[in-house]
PDB file of C-alpha atoms in Angstrom:
ATOM      1  CA  MET A   1     -58.753 -29.449  43.176  1.00 43.00           C
ATOM      2  CA  ILE A   2     -55.248 -27.990  42.882  1.00 42.00           C
ATOM      3  CA  ARG A   3     -54.680 -24.373  43.414  1.00 40.00           C
ATOM      4  CA  TYR A   4     -50.751 -22.240  43.365  1.00 35.00           C
ATOM      5  CA  THR A   5     -50.575 -19.658  46.265  1.00 34.00           C
ATOM      6  CA  ASN A   6     -46.553 -19.033  44.452  1.00 32.00           C
ATOM      7  CA  PRO A   7     -43.828 -21.071  42.933  1.00 32.00           C
ATOM      8  CA  MET A   8     -41.951 -21.828  45.936  1.00 27.00           C
ATOM      9  CA  SER A   9     -44.967 -22.590  48.680  1.00 32.00           C
ATOM     10  CA  ASP A  10     -46.232 -25.778  49.209  1.00 36.00           C
ATOM     11  CA  PHE A  11     -48.942 -27.287  47.208  1.00 35.00           C
ATOM     12  CA  ILE A  12     -52.886 -26.091  48.923  1.00 35.00           C
ATOM     13  CA  CYS A  13     -55.934 -28.494  47.553  1.00 37.00           C
ATOM     14  CA  PRO A  14     -59.253 -25.833  48.690  1.00 36.00           C
ATOM     15  CA  HIS A  15     -61.922 -27.522  46.480  1.00 34.00           C
ATOM     16  CA  ASP A  16     -62.771 -23.998  45.506  1.00 29.00           C
ATOM     17  CA  GLU A  17     -60.409 -22.656  43.362  1.00 34.00           C
ATOM     18  CA  TYR A  18     -58.257 -24.006  40.740  1.00 33.00           C
ATOM     19  CA  LEU A  19     -54.765 -23.682  39.007  1.00 45.00           C
ATOM     20  CA  LYS A  20     -53.139 -19.777  40.167  1.00 40.00           C
ATOM     21  CA  THR A  21     -49.888 -18.499  39.765  1.00 37.00           C
ATOM     22  CA  PRO A  22     -47.011 -20.196  37.996  1.00 41.00           C
ATOM     23  CA  LEU A  23     -45.990 -23.250  39.110  1.00 55.00           C
ATOM     24  CA  SER A  24     -42.640 -23.759  37.476  1.00 63.00           C
ATOM     25  CA  GLN A  25     -40.783 -23.012  34.313  1.00 62.00           C
ATOM     26  CA  ASP A  26     -40.917 -24.551  31.053  1.00 68.00           C
ATOM     27  CA  ALA A  27     -37.417 -26.209  29.462  1.00 65.00           C
ATOM     28  CA  LYS A  28     -37.149 -22.558  27.417  1.00 71.00           C
ATOM     29  CA  GLY A  29     -37.351 -21.024  31.284  1.00 70.00           C
ATOM     30  CA  ASP A  30     -40.741 -18.896  30.741  1.00 72.00           C
ATOM     31  CA  ASN A  31     -43.015 -19.237  33.599  1.00 76.00           C
ATOM     32  CA  VAL A  32     -46.119 -21.376  33.452  1.00 77.00           C
ATOM     33  CA  ASP A  33     -49.379 -20.325  35.015  1.00 76.00           C
ATOM     34  CA  LEU A  34     -50.655 -23.747  35.241  1.00 72.00           C
ATOM     35  CA  SER A  35     -55.137 -21.843  35.418  1.00 76.00           C
ATOM     36  CA  ILE A  36     -54.270 -22.253  31.587  1.00 84.00           C
ATOM     37  CA  TYR A  37     -54.960 -26.067  31.968  1.00 87.00           C
ATOM     38  CA  LYS A  38     -58.431 -25.555  33.755  1.00 85.00           C
ATOM     39  CA  GLY A  39     -61.301 -27.456  32.004  1.00 92.00           C
ATOM     40  CA  LYS A  40     -58.477 -30.004  30.394  1.00 95.00           C
ATOM     41  CA  VAL A  41     -57.486 -33.367  31.174  1.00 97.00           C
ATOM     42  CA  LEU A  42     -53.761 -33.709  32.167  1.00 96.00           C
ATOM     43  CA  LEU A  43     -51.671 -36.607  32.012  1.00 98.00           C
ATOM     44  CA  ILE A  44     -48.554 -35.268  34.159  1.00 96.00           C
ATOM     45  CA  VAL A  45     -45.694 -37.467  33.687  1.00 98.00           C
ATOM     46  CA  ASN A  46     -41.630 -37.792  35.141  1.00 97.00           C
ATOM     47  CA  VAL A  47     -39.854 -38.054  31.966  1.00 97.00           C
ATOM     48  CA  ALA A  48     -36.111 -38.945  31.485  1.00 97.00           C
ATOM     49  CA  SER A  49     -34.506 -39.231  28.294  1.00 95.00           C
ATOM     50  CA  MET A  50     -31.842 -41.771  28.913  1.00 93.00           C
ATOM     51  CA  CYS A  51     -34.149 -44.732  30.936  1.00 97.00           C
ATOM     52  CA  GLY A  52     -34.697 -47.777  29.113  1.00 95.00           C
ATOM     53  CA  LEU A  53     -38.472 -47.122  28.838  1.00 97.00           C
ATOM     54  CA  ALA A  54     -38.242 -43.236  27.492  1.00 96.00           C
ATOM     55  CA  ASN A  55     -37.979 -44.315  23.439  1.00 95.00           C
ATOM     56  CA  SER A  56     -41.467 -46.190  24.187  1.00 97.00           C
ATOM     57  CA  ASN A  57     -43.365 -44.012  26.497  1.00 97.00           C
ATOM     58  CA  TYR A  58     -42.256 -40.890  24.675  1.00 97.00           C
ATOM     59  CA  THR A  59     -43.069 -42.323  21.347  1.00 97.00           C
ATOM     60  CA  GLU A  60     -46.666 -43.740  22.718  1.00 98.00           C
ATOM     61  CA  LEU A  61     -47.063 -39.880  24.746  1.00 98.00           C
ATOM     62  CA  SER A  62     -46.640 -38.199  21.463  1.00 97.00           C
ATOM     63  CA  GLU A  63     -49.202 -40.680  19.312  1.00 97.00           C
ATOM     64  CA  ILE A  64     -51.815 -40.175  22.239  1.00 98.00           C
ATOM     65  CA  TYR A  65     -51.698 -36.080  22.198  1.00 98.00           C
ATOM     66  CA  GLN A  66     -51.831 -35.952  18.645  1.00 97.00           C
ATOM     67  CA  LYS A  67     -55.046 -38.008  18.716  1.00 97.00           C
ATOM     68  CA  HIS A  68     -56.639 -36.345  22.111  1.00 98.00           C
ATOM     69  CA  LYS A  69     -54.904 -32.776  21.831  1.00 97.00           C
ATOM     70  CA  ASP A  70     -58.127 -30.951  20.148  1.00 96.00           C
ATOM     71  CA  GLN A  71     -60.083 -32.859  23.008  1.00 96.00           C
ATOM     72  CA  GLY A  72     -58.757 -31.100  25.651  1.00 96.00           C
ATOM     73  CA  LEU A  73     -55.673 -33.766  26.679  1.00 98.00           C
ATOM     74  CA  GLU A  74     -52.549 -32.212  27.853  1.00 97.00           C
ATOM     75  CA  ILE A  75     -49.626 -33.951  28.816  1.00 97.00           C
ATOM     76  CA  LEU A  76     -47.432 -32.474  30.918  1.00 95.00           C
ATOM     77  CA  ALA A  77     -43.589 -33.737  31.009  1.00 95.00           C
ATOM     78  CA  PHE A  78     -41.540 -32.742  33.818  1.00 95.00           C
ATOM     79  CA  PRO A  79     -37.979 -34.176  33.753  1.00 96.00           C
ATOM     80  CA  CYS A  80     -36.232 -35.484  36.747  1.00 97.00           C
ATOM     81  CA  ASN A  81     -32.422 -36.980  37.146  1.00 97.00           C
ATOM     82  CA  GLN A  82     -33.474 -38.914  40.758  1.00 98.00           C
ATOM     83  CA  PHE A  83     -33.608 -42.108  39.205  1.00 97.00           C
ATOM     84  CA  GLY A  84     -29.838 -43.567  38.166  1.00 95.00           C
ATOM     85  CA  SER A  85     -28.859 -40.087  36.875  1.00 96.00           C
ATOM     86  CA  GLN A  86     -30.770 -40.321  33.616  1.00 96.00           C
ATOM     87  CA  GLU A  87     -31.611 -37.189  32.835  1.00 94.00           C
ATOM     88  CA  PRO A  88     -28.455 -35.608  32.931  1.00 92.00           C
ATOM     89  CA  GLY A  89     -28.720 -32.839  30.075  1.00 90.00           C
ATOM     90  CA  THR A  90     -29.719 -29.012  30.378  1.00 91.00           C
ATOM     91  CA  ASN A  91     -33.194 -27.944  29.725  1.00 86.00           C
ATOM     92  CA  GLU A  92     -32.302 -26.936  26.315  1.00 88.00           C
ATOM     93  CA  GLU A  93     -30.848 -30.303  25.344  1.00 92.00           C
ATOM     94  CA  ILE A  94     -33.945 -31.858  26.869  1.00 92.00           C
ATOM     95  CA  ARG A  95     -36.206 -29.999  24.748  1.00 87.00           C
ATOM     96  CA  GLU A  96     -34.340 -31.053  21.449  1.00 89.00           C
ATOM     97  CA  PHE A  97     -33.629 -34.666  22.332  1.00 91.00           C
ATOM     98  CA  VAL A  98     -37.850 -34.955  23.136  1.00 89.00           C
ATOM     99  CA  CYS A  99     -38.599 -32.409  20.006  1.00 88.00           C
ATOM    100  CA  THR A 100     -36.887 -33.990  17.594  1.00 88.00           C
ATOM    101  CA  ARG A 101     -36.343 -37.306  18.065  1.00 90.00           C
ATOM    102  CA  PHE A 102     -40.084 -37.684  18.984  1.00 90.00           C
ATOM    103  CA  LYS A 103     -41.826 -34.804  17.602  1.00 90.00           C
ATOM    104  CA  ALA A 104     -43.339 -33.892  21.115  1.00 90.00           C
ATOM    105  CA  GLU A 105     -45.464 -31.315  20.966  1.00 92.00           C
ATOM    106  CA  TYR A 106     -46.694 -31.091  24.636  1.00 94.00           C
ATOM    107  CA  PRO A 107     -44.914 -29.023  27.219  1.00 91.00           C
ATOM    108  CA  VAL A 108     -41.898 -30.187  28.650  1.00 91.00           C
ATOM    109  CA  PHE A 109     -41.073 -28.150  32.040  1.00 90.00           C
ATOM    110  CA  ASP A 110     -37.653 -27.295  34.060  1.00 89.00           C
ATOM    111  CA  LYS A 111     -36.024 -30.319  35.264  1.00 93.00           C
ATOM    112  CA  VAL A 112     -37.478 -30.968  38.539  1.00 93.00           C
ATOM    113  CA  ASP A 113     -37.323 -33.486  41.485  1.00 95.00           C
ATOM    114  CA  VAL A 114     -40.488 -35.894  42.306  1.00 96.00           C
ATOM    115  CA  ASN A 115     -39.195 -36.725  46.125  1.00 96.00           C
ATOM    116  CA  GLY A 116     -37.604 -35.819  49.029  1.00 95.00           C
ATOM    117  CA  SER A 117     -37.228 -32.131  50.746  1.00 94.00           C
ATOM    118  CA  ASN A 118     -36.665 -30.518  47.228  1.00 93.00           C
ATOM    119  CA  ALA A 119     -39.820 -32.323  45.559  1.00 92.00           C
ATOM    120  CA  SER A 120     -41.750 -29.889  43.440  1.00 88.00           C
ATOM    121  CA  PRO A 121     -44.924 -28.807  44.913  1.00 85.00           C
ATOM    122  CA  ILE A 122     -46.913 -30.441  42.039  1.00 87.00           C
ATOM    123  CA  TYR A 123     -45.315 -33.853  42.816  1.00 90.00           C
ATOM    124  CA  LYS A 124     -45.842 -33.275  46.563  1.00 88.00           C
ATOM    125  CA  TYR A 125     -49.730 -32.598  45.370  1.00 87.00           C
ATOM    126  CA  LEU A 126     -50.133 -35.530  43.083  1.00 90.00           C
ATOM    127  CA  LYS A 127     -48.693 -38.306  45.626  1.00 91.00           C
ATOM    128  CA  SER A 128     -50.241 -37.454  48.050  1.00 88.00           C
ATOM    129  CA  SER A 129     -53.859 -37.216  46.132  1.00 86.00           C
ATOM    130  CA  LYS A 130     -52.692 -40.818  44.901  1.00 79.00           C
ATOM    131  CA  GLY A 131     -50.257 -42.723  46.821  1.00 72.00           C
ATOM    132  CA  GLY A 132     -48.691 -45.859  45.007  1.00 65.00           C
ATOM    133  CA  ILE A 133     -49.191 -49.823  45.842  1.00 66.00           C
ATOM    134  CA  PHE A 134     -45.279 -49.474  48.304  1.00 62.00           C
ATOM    135  CA  GLY A 135     -45.613 -45.927  49.520  1.00 69.00           C
ATOM    136  CA  ASP A 136     -46.210 -42.774  48.368  1.00 84.00           C
ATOM    137  CA  SER A 137     -42.799 -41.880  46.465  1.00 89.00           C
ATOM    138  CA  ILE A 138     -42.085 -41.895  43.072  1.00 94.00           C
ATOM    139  CA  LYS A 139     -40.117 -45.126  42.655  1.00 94.00           C
ATOM    140  CA  TRP A 140     -38.911 -44.397  38.880  1.00 96.00           C
ATOM    141  CA  ASN A 141     -38.791 -42.806  35.576  1.00 98.00           C
ATOM    142  CA  PHE A 142     -42.126 -42.575  33.931  1.00 98.00           C
ATOM    143  CA  SER A 143     -44.492 -42.393  36.336  1.00 97.00           C
ATOM    144  CA  LYS A 144     -48.489 -40.636  35.222  1.00 97.00           C
ATOM    145  CA  PHE A 145     -50.488 -39.207  37.121  1.00 96.00           C
ATOM    146  CA  LEU A 146     -53.738 -38.932  35.439  1.00 97.00           C
ATOM    147  CA  VAL A 147     -55.803 -35.510  36.388  1.00 94.00           C
ATOM    148  CA  ASP A 148     -59.721 -34.436  35.421  1.00 94.00           C
ATOM    149  CA  LYS A 149     -60.614 -31.505  34.425  1.00 92.00           C
ATOM    150  CA  ASP A 150     -61.658 -29.751  37.488  1.00 88.00           C
ATOM    151  CA  GLY A 151     -57.656 -30.469  39.071  1.00 87.00           C
ATOM    152  CA  HIS A 152     -58.674 -33.928  40.556  1.00 90.00           C
ATOM    153  CA  VAL A 153     -56.210 -36.787  40.532  1.00 92.00           C
ATOM    154  CA  VAL A 154     -57.752 -39.399  39.248  1.00 95.00           C
ATOM    155  CA  ASP A 155     -55.085 -42.592  39.056  1.00 95.00           C
ATOM    156  CA  ARG A 156     -51.564 -43.509  39.280  1.00 95.00           C
ATOM    157  CA  TYR A 157     -49.793 -45.206  37.259  1.00 96.00           C
ATOM    158  CA  ALA A 158     -46.638 -47.385  37.149  1.00 95.00           C
ATOM    159  CA  PRO A 159     -43.740 -46.338  35.209  1.00 96.00           C
ATOM    160  CA  THR A 160     -43.912 -49.406  33.160  1.00 96.00           C
ATOM    161  CA  THR A 161     -47.431 -49.101  32.496  1.00 97.00           C
ATOM    162  CA  SER A 162     -47.757 -48.239  28.576  1.00 98.00           C
ATOM    163  CA  PRO A 163     -49.317 -44.611  27.718  1.00 98.00           C
ATOM    164  CA  LEU A 164     -51.487 -46.573  25.189  1.00 98.00           C
ATOM    165  CA  SER A 165     -52.998 -48.819  27.661  1.00 98.00           C
ATOM    166  CA  ILE A 166     -54.037 -45.917  29.906  1.00 97.00           C
ATOM    167  CA  GLU A 167     -56.092 -44.148  26.872  1.00 97.00           C
ATOM    168  CA  LYS A 168     -59.320 -45.551  27.387  1.00 97.00           C
ATOM    169  CA  ASP A 169     -59.108 -43.929  30.789  1.00 98.00           C
ATOM    170  CA  ILE A 170     -58.354 -40.536  29.135  1.00 98.00           C
ATOM    171  CA  LYS A 171     -60.954 -41.159  27.067  1.00 97.00           C
ATOM    172  CA  LYS A 172     -63.495 -41.168  29.753  1.00 97.00           C
ATOM    173  CA  LEU A 173     -62.462 -38.320  31.171  1.00 97.00           C
ATOM    174  CA  LEU A 174     -62.646 -36.176  27.719  1.00 97.00           C
ATOM    175  CA  GLU A 175     -65.798 -37.447  27.206  1.00 93.00           C
ATOM    176  CA  LYS A 176     -67.049 -35.114  30.444  1.00 84.00           C
ATOM    177  CA  VAL A 177     -65.374 -32.256  29.068  1.00 66.00           C
ATOM    178  CA  LYS A 178     -67.548 -31.625  26.497  1.00 62.00           C
TER     179      LYS A 178
END
């Protein structure tokens, strides 16, 4: 399970507690307490507005969110500029782009690192829970992690995996939320 001791600490994962204290700041600069997602199915994605995968991924993420948000799905988008500098904008520019062009209603967080010594604690946890085929590091924009209502990482998907192709896995987890 996911638990935070504080926003700057490493993720720790005891099985007796859920999400606690602020995770990060959202794109508006507000602290977000992960406990608000307790009992929700999460699709966590590192995003980049200038990536060639942006159009299809953002479009499909918005479609899935609209279809399943009332059933307990949350999509958490974490902008990242580590791959080809494809997310150079400010938080406000990123949020405006995603919300205006793709009508995204899901949370867009502050820009984070997903790899390296400055990697966000949530990405340290996600990667350690579900390594990739070629190691734990995130290889590109739009890598996706599916997390169940109890905070367990269920699966990891490659950047080229269409969000719509994940929908069946999301539905299975949502059925367990009821």
